[in-house]
Amino acid sequence: RICIALLFLIWIGGMLYFFVSNKDENDKGEISVEERNKHIDNGKLSREKDRIERDINVANIVKDPKFRNNEQIDQRSLAKFDWKGYQLRGALKPGEDKNQRNAYNQEASELLPWDRVVPDVRDPGCRKKSYDKNLPTTTIIICFHNEGRAALLRTVVSALNKSPEHLLKEIILVDDFSDNPLDGEELLALPRVKLIRNNQREGLIRSRVKGADMAVGEVLTFLDSHCECNEMWLEPLLQAIKDNRKIVASPIIDVIGHEDFKYLSSSSDLRGGFGWNLNFKWDFLPPNHLIKHQQDGTAFILSPVIAGGLFSIHKSWFEELGKYDPQMDVWGGENLEISFRTWQCGGEMYIIPCSRVGHVFRDRHPYKFPGGSMNVFQKNTRRAAEVWMDDYKKYYFAAVPSARYSLFGDIRDRLQLRKDLNCKSFKWYLENIYPELKIPDDDVTSYGQIKYKGREDCINAVGEKSNVVLRVLPCRGSGGKDGDKQDWSWTKSNQIKHESLCLSGISKKSEEIVRMVPCVATDNFQKWKYDEKAAALINLGSNLCLDNYNVGKELMQTECKGHDTQSWKLAFTSTG
Ligand code: UD2
Ligand code: MN
């Protein structure tokens, strides 16, 4: 109970800090990498599943997929659109939980005008940039499944308002079988808007391909259905692609708070990355890239992977490159897949800092996953790993053991595509594009979680590099949110390792706090023995036992007396 109370206090403190530090939306008080990663973590799905699954009303009239295109674009005008009426007909009902339907505060979203002004948070250097007059045209593709009307409308309207007329061919909405077909149909009254409605749930991956196939613009620009485009967001993306047809160009993704819908500037020192669990995450720019970025805040940022939702790509390059894997369902995995494919098959990926688009990052999925969220995410990810990662997929299996058993279907078409495009190896990708991703050592004999008293609490390595402390917190499962903080491995020299650090007893002193230090295979204080019978972890340098004596505080080593606070279970899998 003390532990829960403590966590609660930490959480309150964190929230306070977060809100205070983001008080002024115009200041450069940017959102932290942890905060952004928190919202894009993929693994927490299954735990949340019961809570999030909404009943989809199957009694809906199923309509054929259709593509409606009002020829008289000019007769439809933005000014005549009854935005309040549109929103009202799908608005939050009295007594309805405001966070339930969308996993964001729908009430806050509906209180904002459809064309609200957002702060121009671009690097000052961006205002001095000029772009060619004859940029390629684009089609904006927005897939949605039961998106809140206010957010969906703001996405479309901000795109209309912030894009030069001559560059925007059309906005294709792909309604992925939302409960109410009118959510999309009523938007056909807006200029340039076209609509495809799926007659069954397809997921965002196949839906995007449908939109892409219909597109008449030269460049495809994908957006999520809860975005707001910022000043001059489109030109930098199109210019990058005009200059190099094989560039996949992403904006900096600003944060629209899911609680208050404030538009917050994101740090421009971040780029897309992933760990061996193949969850997307934001990485700080590595030093050599950071220097370049600090010299010129408008320079392209090389990104090993894209977040997935917001990017432009030349239509012909998208097609040549194999669009998306059509056997990926619902959500997830496609972002890493298109990233590996782009880099390995001769393309490039950049974040273009002068382009900024806000996005509502959420903590959970508001929609149901036919097939179960974890299964679907794992299937998609495994397909990506099988096709693109060569032997390196073994590190994925090591990080997410259950992925070995996922049913991932037939991948022959995608392997053929890789062959036809003459793509480079994953080794090449790691060495040249993402050398920062460290390859796990082969001196590891087993890996997994260390459970306190063999129950539902696990040892976590909390904090950054030089200041990692150990805490016992609820087990989350590898791949889950913060699950990687609970990943431990046992080495051939009997070290207990997390990332590049090893658990050390430090000295012979009893009641000494144990610490994470750089691994040295010969240091006896870093060597441990697991006594199966006593369920104790004994340090070979001090002969003392790992102890959670001060519950909720850091771990220490104490004399081995068989106390239950000295009881640990290694939930480990062998690498062999
Ligand atoms: C991120 C991406 C998202 C996608 C995803 C991985 C950003 C900002 N977002 O997750 O675009 O790449 O990672 O797959 O980079 N949708 C459907 N049908 C479905 C499920 C979702 O149409 O079955 C729509 C949904 O309404 C939304 C979009 O697809 O417009 C992305 O879904 P999300 O917002 O839940 O994904 P997000 O932002 O967590
Ligand atoms: Mn989204």
Tab-separated table of N, CA and C in Angstrom, residues 253-375:
chain	number	residue	atom	x	y	z
A	253	ILE	N	6.423	16.324	-35.339
A	253	ILE	CA	5.059	16.103	-34.832
A	253	ILE	C	4.904	16.797	-33.476
A	254	ASP	N	4.168	17.909	-33.487
A	254	ASP	CA	3.901	18.601	-32.234
A	254	ASP	C	2.830	17.855	-31.456
A	255	VAL	N	2.684	18.255	-30.203
A	255	VAL	CA	1.768	17.522	-29.337
A	255	VAL	C	0.511	18.342	-29.061
A	256	ILE	N	-0.633	17.772	-29.392
A	256	ILE	CA	-1.905	18.353	-28.964
A	256	ILE	C	-2.306	17.557	-27.736
A	257	GLY	N	-2.369	18.238	-26.579
A	257	GLY	CA	-2.600	17.523	-25.315
A	257	GLY	C	-3.912	16.768	-25.331
A	258	HIS	N	-3.880	15.506	-24.949
A	258	HIS	CA	-5.116	14.722	-25.030
A	258	HIS	C	-6.087	15.099	-23.914
A	259	GLU	N	-5.601	15.861	-22.935
A	259	GLU	CA	-6.472	16.309	-21.851
A	259	GLU	C	-7.048	17.701	-22.152
A	260	ASP	N	-6.160	18.614	-22.527
A	260	ASP	CA	-6.614	20.011	-22.668
A	260	ASP	C	-6.573	20.537	-24.104
A	261	PHE	N	-6.090	19.733	-25.017
A	261	PHE	CA	-6.005	20.116	-26.431
A	261	PHE	C	-5.144	21.342	-26.694
A	262	LYS	N	-4.236	21.627	-25.761
A	262	LYS	CA	-3.272	22.691	-26.024
A	262	LYS	C	-2.280	22.220	-27.075
A	263	TYR	N	-1.849	23.152	-27.902
A	263	TYR	CA	-0.868	22.822	-28.928
A	263	TYR	C	0.518	23.116	-28.359
A	264	LEU	N	1.314	22.080	-28.190
A	264	LEU	CA	2.639	22.241	-27.593
A	264	LEU	C	3.732	21.916	-28.605
A	265	SER	N	4.761	22.745	-28.573
A	265	SER	CA	5.885	22.524	-29.469
A	265	SER	C	6.664	21.286	-29.044
A	266	SER	N	6.971	20.423	-29.982
A	266	SER	CA	7.823	19.274	-29.668
A	266	SER	C	9.279	19.647	-29.857
A	267	SER	N	10.128	18.967	-29.136
A	267	SER	CA	11.559	19.188	-29.319
A	267	SER	C	11.943	18.787	-30.739
A	268	SER	N	12.822	19.574	-31.319
A	268	SER	CA	13.296	19.217	-32.653
A	268	SER	C	14.591	18.422	-32.563
A	269	ASP	N	14.971	18.036	-31.340
A	269	ASP	CA	16.182	17.234	-31.157
A	269	ASP	C	15.883	15.748	-31.120
A	270	LEU	N	14.746	15.381	-31.654
A	270	LEU	CA	14.354	13.975	-31.598
A	270	LEU	C	14.219	13.385	-32.997
A	271	ARG	N	14.347	12.079	-33.053
A	271	ARG	CA	14.073	11.383	-34.310
A	271	ARG	C	13.516	10.001	-33.971
A	272	GLY	N	13.060	9.303	-34.989
A	272	GLY	CA	12.439	8.015	-34.753
A	272	GLY	C	13.463	6.919	-34.504
A	273	GLY	N	13.151	6.028	-33.584
A	273	GLY	CA	14.039	4.898	-33.304
A	273	GLY	C	13.228	3.721	-32.791
A	274	PHE	N	13.930	2.685	-32.388
A	274	PHE	CA	13.260	1.511	-31.815
A	274	PHE	C	14.271	0.710	-31.037
A	275	GLY	N	13.762	-0.153	-30.176
A	275	GLY	CA	14.632	-1.100	-29.471
A	275	GLY	C	14.383	-2.473	-30.054
A	276	TRP	N	15.016	-3.490	-29.484
A	276	TRP	CA	14.885	-4.828	-30.073
A	276	TRP	C	13.503	-5.445	-29.872
A	277	ASN	N	12.673	-4.792	-29.036
A	277	ASN	CA	11.285	-5.253	-28.962
A	277	ASN	C	10.473	-4.732	-30.145
A	278	LEU	N	11.123	-3.932	-30.996
A	278	LEU	CA	10.516	-3.363	-32.197
A	278	LEU	C	9.307	-2.471	-31.904
A	279	ASN	N	9.336	-1.854	-30.738
A	279	ASN	CA	8.393	-0.779	-30.461
A	279	ASN	C	9.017	0.533	-30.938
A	280	PHE	N	8.226	1.326	-31.618
A	280	PHE	CA	8.731	2.634	-32.021
A	280	PHE	C	8.987	3.484	-30.784
A	281	LYS	N	10.062	4.286	-30.805
A	281	LYS	CA	10.267	5.261	-29.728
A	281	LYS	C	10.982	6.483	-30.290
A	282	TRP	N	10.944	7.555	-29.532
A	282	TRP	CA	11.696	8.746	-29.936
A	282	TRP	C	13.080	8.672	-29.329
A	283	ASP	N	14.098	8.945	-30.132
A	283	ASP	CA	15.477	8.988	-29.645
A	283	ASP	C	15.973	10.424	-29.700
A	284	PHE	N	16.809	10.797	-28.720
A	284	PHE	CA	17.531	12.056	-28.860
A	284	PHE	C	18.503	11.936	-30.019
A	285	LEU	N	18.738	13.051	-30.693
A	285	LEU	CA	19.700	13.002	-31.789
A	285	LEU	C	21.056	12.601	-31.241
A	286	PRO	N	21.750	11.680	-31.894
A	286	PRO	CA	23.098	11.344	-31.461
A	286	PRO	C	24.012	12.562	-31.680
A	287	PRO	N	25.103	12.651	-30.904
A	287	PRO	CA	25.930	13.864	-30.881
A	287	PRO	C	26.295	14.424	-32.257
A	288	ASN	N	26.727	13.557	-33.174
A	288	ASN	CA	27.140	14.085	-34.480
A	288	ASN	C	25.979	14.730	-35.246
A	289	HIS	N	24.787	14.211	-35.071
A	289	HIS	CA	23.627	14.801	-35.735
A	289	HIS	C	23.172	16.068	-35.004
A	290	LEU	N	23.331	16.036	-33.678
A	290	LEU	CA	22.894	17.167	-32.869
A	290	LEU	C	23.690	18.423	-33.222
A	291	ILE	N	24.964	18.248	-33.404
A	291	ILE	CA	25.827	19.394	-33.743
A	291	ILE	C	25.331	20.059	-35.017
A	292	LYS	N	25.062	19.245	-36.015
A	292	LYS	CA	24.575	19.759	-37.290
A	292	LYS	C	23.253	20.495	-37.097
A	293	HIS	N	22.411	19.903	-36.275
A	293	HIS	CA	21.089	20.473	-36.053
A	293	HIS	C	21.165	21.798	-35.290
A	294	GLN	N	22.131	21.858	-34.361
A	294	GLN	CA	22.263	23.103	-33.600
A	294	GLN	C	22.812	24.237	-34.453
A	295	GLN	N	23.596	23.861	-35.457
A	295	GLN	CA	24.115	24.893	-36.355
A	295	GLN	C	23.026	25.423	-37.278
A	296	ASP	N	22.137	24.547	-37.697
A	296	ASP	CA	21.078	24.964	-38.603
A	296	ASP	C	19.788	24.233	-38.234
A	297	GLY	N	18.904	24.963	-37.575
A	297	GLY	CA	17.647	24.374	-37.099
A	297	GLY	C	16.683	24.019	-38.215
A	298	THR	N	17.051	24.331	-39.454
A	298	THR	CA	16.146	24.009	-40.559
A	298	THR	C	16.631	22.786	-41.349
A	299	ALA	N	17.814	22.285	-40.985
A	299	ALA	CA	18.391	21.172	-41.755
A	299	ALA	C	17.608	19.881	-41.536
A	300	PHE	N	17.516	19.075	-42.574
A	300	PHE	CA	16.807	17.793	-42.482
A	300	PHE	C	17.429	16.921	-41.395
A	301	ILE	N	16.578	16.159	-40.722
A	301	ILE	CA	17.049	15.241	-39.687
A	301	ILE	C	16.881	13.809	-40.190
A	302	LEU	N	17.988	13.139	-40.353
A	302	LEU	CA	17.910	11.747	-40.803
A	302	LEU	C	17.209	10.917	-39.734
A	303	SER	N	16.219	10.146	-40.141
A	303	SER	CA	15.466	9.365	-39.164
A	303	SER	C	15.478	7.885	-39.548
A	304	PRO	N	16.029	7.028	-38.682
A	304	PRO	CA	16.093	5.605	-39.025
A	304	PRO	C	14.715	4.996	-39.265
A	305	VAL	N	13.713	5.483	-38.528
A	305	VAL	CA	12.337	5.046	-38.772
A	305	VAL	C	11.404	6.239	-38.596
A	306	ILE	N	10.202	6.126	-39.165
A	306	ILE	CA	9.218	7.182	-38.938
A	306	ILE	C	8.168	6.704	-37.938
A	307	ALA	N	7.555	7.675	-37.262
A	307	ALA	CA	6.491	7.343	-36.312
A	307	ALA	C	5.368	6.622	-37.045
A	308	GLY	N	5.145	7.008	-38.281
A	308	GLY	CA	4.221	6.239	-39.107
A	308	GLY	C	3.031	6.988	-39.644
A	309	GLY	N	2.505	7.941	-38.903
A	309	GLY	CA	1.230	8.516	-39.279
A	309	GLY	C	1.298	9.687	-40.236
A	310	LEU	N	2.337	10.496	-40.105
A	310	LEU	CA	2.362	11.778	-40.803
A	310	LEU	C	3.577	11.827	-41.722
A	311	PHE	N	3.358	11.686	-43.005
A	311	PHE	CA	4.491	11.783	-43.918
A	311	PHE	C	4.035	11.951	-45.355
A	312	SER	N	4.965	12.436	-46.166
A	312	SER	CA	4.725	12.546	-47.603
A	312	SER	C	5.678	11.629	-48.343
A	313	ILE	N	5.165	11.071	-49.423
A	313	ILE	CA	5.985	10.193	-50.264
A	313	ILE	C	5.476	10.329	-51.701
A	314	HIS	N	6.400	10.319	-52.639
A	314	HIS	CA	5.986	10.416	-54.040
A	314	HIS	C	5.134	9.205	-54.383
A	315	LYS	N	4.021	9.445	-55.052
A	315	LYS	CA	3.105	8.322	-55.346
A	315	LYS	C	3.810	7.222	-56.142
A	316	SER	N	4.599	7.630	-57.124
A	316	SER	CA	5.249	6.614	-57.954
A	316	SER	C	6.304	5.834	-57.154
A	317	TRP	N	6.943	6.496	-56.202
A	317	TRP	CA	7.934	5.810	-55.356
A	317	TRP	C	7.246	4.869	-54.368
A	318	PHE	N	6.113	5.325	-53.843
A	318	PHE	CA	5.318	4.488	-52.940
A	318	PHE	C	4.926	3.193	-53.644
A	319	GLU	N	4.532	3.329	-54.906
A	319	GLU	CA	4.100	2.145	-55.661
A	319	GLU	C	5.278	1.235	-55.997
A	320	GLU	N	6.334	1.866	-56.457
A	320	GLU	CA	7.534	1.103	-56.812
A	320	GLU	C	8.047	0.329	-55.604
A	321	LEU	N	7.941	0.963	-54.459
A	321	LEU	CA	8.495	0.412	-53.222
A	321	LEU	C	7.609	-0.670	-52.601
A	322	GLY	N	6.425	-0.884	-53.185
A	322	GLY	CA	5.568	-1.952	-52.667
A	322	GLY	C	4.533	-1.479	-51.662
A	323	LYS	N	4.145	-0.201	-51.748
A	323	LYS	CA	3.050	0.351	-50.928
A	323	LYS	C	3.205	-0.055	-49.460
A	324	TYR	N	2.231	-0.854	-48.979
A	324	TYR	CA	2.341	-1.441	-47.639
A	324	TYR	C	2.102	-2.929	-47.771
A	325	ASP	N	2.438	-3.662	-46.725
A	325	ASP	CA	2.151	-5.090	-46.677
A	325	ASP	C	0.649	-5.262	-46.443
A	326	PRO	N	-0.087	-5.751	-47.449
A	326	PRO	CA	-1.552	-5.806	-47.316
A	326	PRO	C	-2.036	-6.831	-46.296
A	327	GLN	N	-1.125	-7.673	-45.820
A	327	GLN	CA	-1.564	-8.641	-44.812
A	327	GLN	C	-1.376	-8.149	-43.386
A	328	MET	N	-1.045	-6.884	-43.263
A	328	MET	CA	-0.978	-6.322	-41.904
A	328	MET	C	-2.342	-5.741	-41.555
A	329	ASP	N	-2.797	-6.046	-40.352
A	329	ASP	CA	-4.148	-5.653	-39.950
A	329	ASP	C	-4.159	-4.472	-38.977
A	330	VAL	N	-5.254	-3.831	-38.903
A	330	VAL	CA	-5.634	-2.803	-37.924
A	330	VAL	C	-4.619	-1.693	-37.710
A	331	TRP	N	-3.535	-1.976	-37.012
A	331	TRP	CA	-2.645	-0.931	-36.502
A	331	TRP	C	-1.311	-1.568	-36.137
A	332	GLY	N	-0.221	-0.830	-36.389
A	332	GLY	CA	1.069	-1.219	-35.825
A	332	GLY	C	1.963	-2.012	-36.757
A	333	GLY	N	3.271	-1.796	-36.599
A	333	GLY	CA	4.256	-2.569	-37.342
A	333	GLY	C	4.548	-2.018	-38.721
A	334	GLU	N	3.564	-1.373	-39.329
A	334	GLU	CA	3.766	-0.874	-40.691
A	334	GLU	C	4.780	0.267	-40.731
A	335	ASN	N	4.910	0.983	-39.615
A	335	ASN	CA	5.847	2.115	-39.595
A	335	ASN	C	7.298	1.631	-39.665
A	336	LEU	N	7.618	0.593	-38.890
A	336	LEU	CA	8.975	0.054	-38.978
A	336	LEU	C	9.189	-0.623	-40.332
A	337	GLU	N	8.161	-1.298	-40.800
A	337	GLU	CA	8.295	-2.022	-42.070
A	337	GLU	C	8.593	-1.069	-43.222
A	338	ILE	N	7.837	0.011	-43.319
A	338	ILE	CA	8.082	0.921	-44.450
A	338	ILE	C	9.421	1.637	-44.268
A	339	SER	N	9.851	1.768	-43.030
A	339	SER	CA	11.135	2.419	-42.774
A	339	SER	C	12.303	1.530	-43.204
A	340	PHE	N	12.268	0.260	-42.767
A	340	PHE	CA	13.330	-0.671	-43.185
A	340	PHE	C	13.369	-0.745	-44.707
A	341	ARG	N	12.171	-0.879	-45.279
A	341	ARG	CA	12.057	-1.055	-46.728
A	341	ARG	C	12.615	0.159	-47.457
A	342	THR	N	12.249	1.349	-46.991
A	342	THR	CA	12.727	2.560	-47.650
A	342	THR	C	14.248	2.607	-47.646
A	343	TRP	N	14.827	2.460	-46.464
A	343	TRP	CA	16.285	2.575	-46.379
A	343	TRP	C	16.982	1.437	-47.116
A	344	GLN	N	16.493	0.223	-46.918
A	344	GLN	CA	17.197	-0.916	-47.497
A	344	GLN	C	17.043	-0.973	-49.027
A	345	CYS	N	15.991	-0.332	-49.536
A	345	CYS	CA	15.741	-0.439	-50.971
A	345	CYS	C	16.033	0.864	-51.725
A	346	GLY	N	16.879	1.686	-51.170
A	346	GLY	CA	17.370	2.821	-51.950
A	346	GLY	C	16.701	4.156	-51.688
A	347	GLY	N	15.825	4.224	-50.702
A	347	GLY	CA	15.211	5.504	-50.360
A	347	GLY	C	15.862	6.135	-49.154
A	348	GLU	N	15.301	7.259	-48.725
A	348	GLU	CA	15.817	7.959	-47.556
A	348	GLU	C	14.657	8.519	-46.746
A	349	MET	N	14.900	8.703	-45.454
A	349	MET	CA	13.840	9.226	-44.573
A	349	MET	C	14.344	10.387	-43.754
A	350	TYR	N	13.603	11.473	-43.800
A	350	TYR	CA	14.011	12.639	-43.021
A	350	TYR	C	12.830	13.267	-42.321
A	351	ILE	N	13.119	13.857	-41.179
A	351	ILE	CA	12.177	14.781	-40.555
A	351	ILE	C	12.572	16.161	-41.063
A	352	ILE	N	11.595	16.886	-41.590
A	352	ILE	CA	11.861	18.201	-42.159
A	352	ILE	C	11.404	19.230	-41.122
A	353	PRO	N	12.342	19.855	-40.407
A	353	PRO	CA	11.955	20.632	-39.223
A	353	PRO	C	11.074	21.846	-39.524
A	354	CYS	N	11.105	22.349	-40.760
A	354	CYS	CA	10.271	23.520	-41.048
A	354	CYS	C	8.809	23.143	-41.255
A	355	SER	N	8.539	21.860	-41.319
A	355	SER	CA	7.151	21.413	-41.415
A	355	SER	C	6.716	20.925	-40.040
A	356	ARG	N	5.611	21.458	-39.561
A	356	ARG	CA	5.134	21.018	-38.250
A	356	ARG	C	3.641	20.726	-38.293
A	357	VAL	N	3.285	19.607	-37.703
A	357	VAL	CA	1.877	19.213	-37.635
A	357	VAL	C	1.617	18.697	-36.221
A	358	GLY	N	0.531	19.176	-35.620
A	358	GLY	CA	0.180	18.700	-34.282
A	358	GLY	C	-0.589	17.392	-34.360
A	359	HIS	N	-0.455	16.598	-33.317
A	359	HIS	CA	-1.124	15.290	-33.274
A	359	HIS	C	-1.529	14.998	-31.832
A	360	VAL	N	-2.695	14.432	-31.649
A	360	VAL	CA	-3.134	14.041	-30.303
A	360	VAL	C	-2.558	12.662	-29.991
A	361	PHE	N	-1.508	12.632	-29.168
A	361	PHE	CA	-0.949	11.351	-28.727
A	361	PHE	C	-1.817	10.818	-27.592
A	362	ARG	N	-2.119	9.538	-27.653
A	362	ARG	CA	-3.009	8.980	-26.642
A	362	ARG	C	-2.349	7.874	-25.850
A	363	ASP	N	-2.924	7.571	-24.686
A	363	ASP	CA	-2.357	6.542	-23.829
A	363	ASP	C	-2.856	5.142	-24.158
A	364	ARG	N	-3.963	5.101	-24.863
A	364	ARG	CA	-4.533	3.780	-25.159
A	364	ARG	C	-5.273	3.862	-26.488
A	365	HIS	N	-5.625	2.720	-27.021
A	365	HIS	CA	-6.428	2.697	-28.235
A	365	HIS	C	-7.894	2.802	-27.875
A	366	PRO	N	-8.623	3.698	-28.512
A	366	PRO	CA	-10.040	3.803	-28.175
A	366	PRO	C	-10.882	2.772	-28.924
A	367	TYR	N	-10.276	2.079	-29.857
A	367	TYR	CA	-11.074	1.174	-30.689
A	367	TYR	C	-10.696	-0.277	-30.450
A	368	LYS	N	-11.587	-1.121	-30.930
A	368	LYS	CA	-11.434	-2.555	-30.778
A	368	LYS	C	-10.486	-3.086	-31.864
A	369	PHE	N	-9.707	-4.102	-31.521
A	369	PHE	CA	-8.859	-4.778	-32.501
A	369	PHE	C	-9.488	-6.128	-32.836
A	370	PRO	N	-10.059	-6.264	-34.020
A	370	PRO	CA	-10.527	-7.620	-34.347
A	370	PRO	C	-9.309	-8.557	-34.322
A	371	GLY	N	-9.382	-9.598	-33.535
A	371	GLY	CA	-8.254	-10.519	-33.428
A	371	GLY	C	-7.433	-10.315	-32.169
A	372	GLY	N	-7.685	-9.229	-31.437
A	372	GLY	CA	-6.930	-8.990	-30.200
A	372	GLY	C	-5.722	-8.125	-30.446
A	373	SER	N	-5.563	-7.099	-29.642
A	373	SER	CA	-4.551	-6.091	-29.940
A	373	SER	C	-3.128	-6.637	-29.966
A	374	MET	N	-2.805	-7.478	-28.964
A	374	MET	CA	-1.423	-7.961	-28.882
A	374	MET	C	-1.115	-8.895	-30.049
A	375	ASN	N	-2.079	-9.776	-30.380
A	375	ASN	CA	-1.861	-10.695	-31.501
A	375	ASN	C	-1.620	-9.946	-32.791
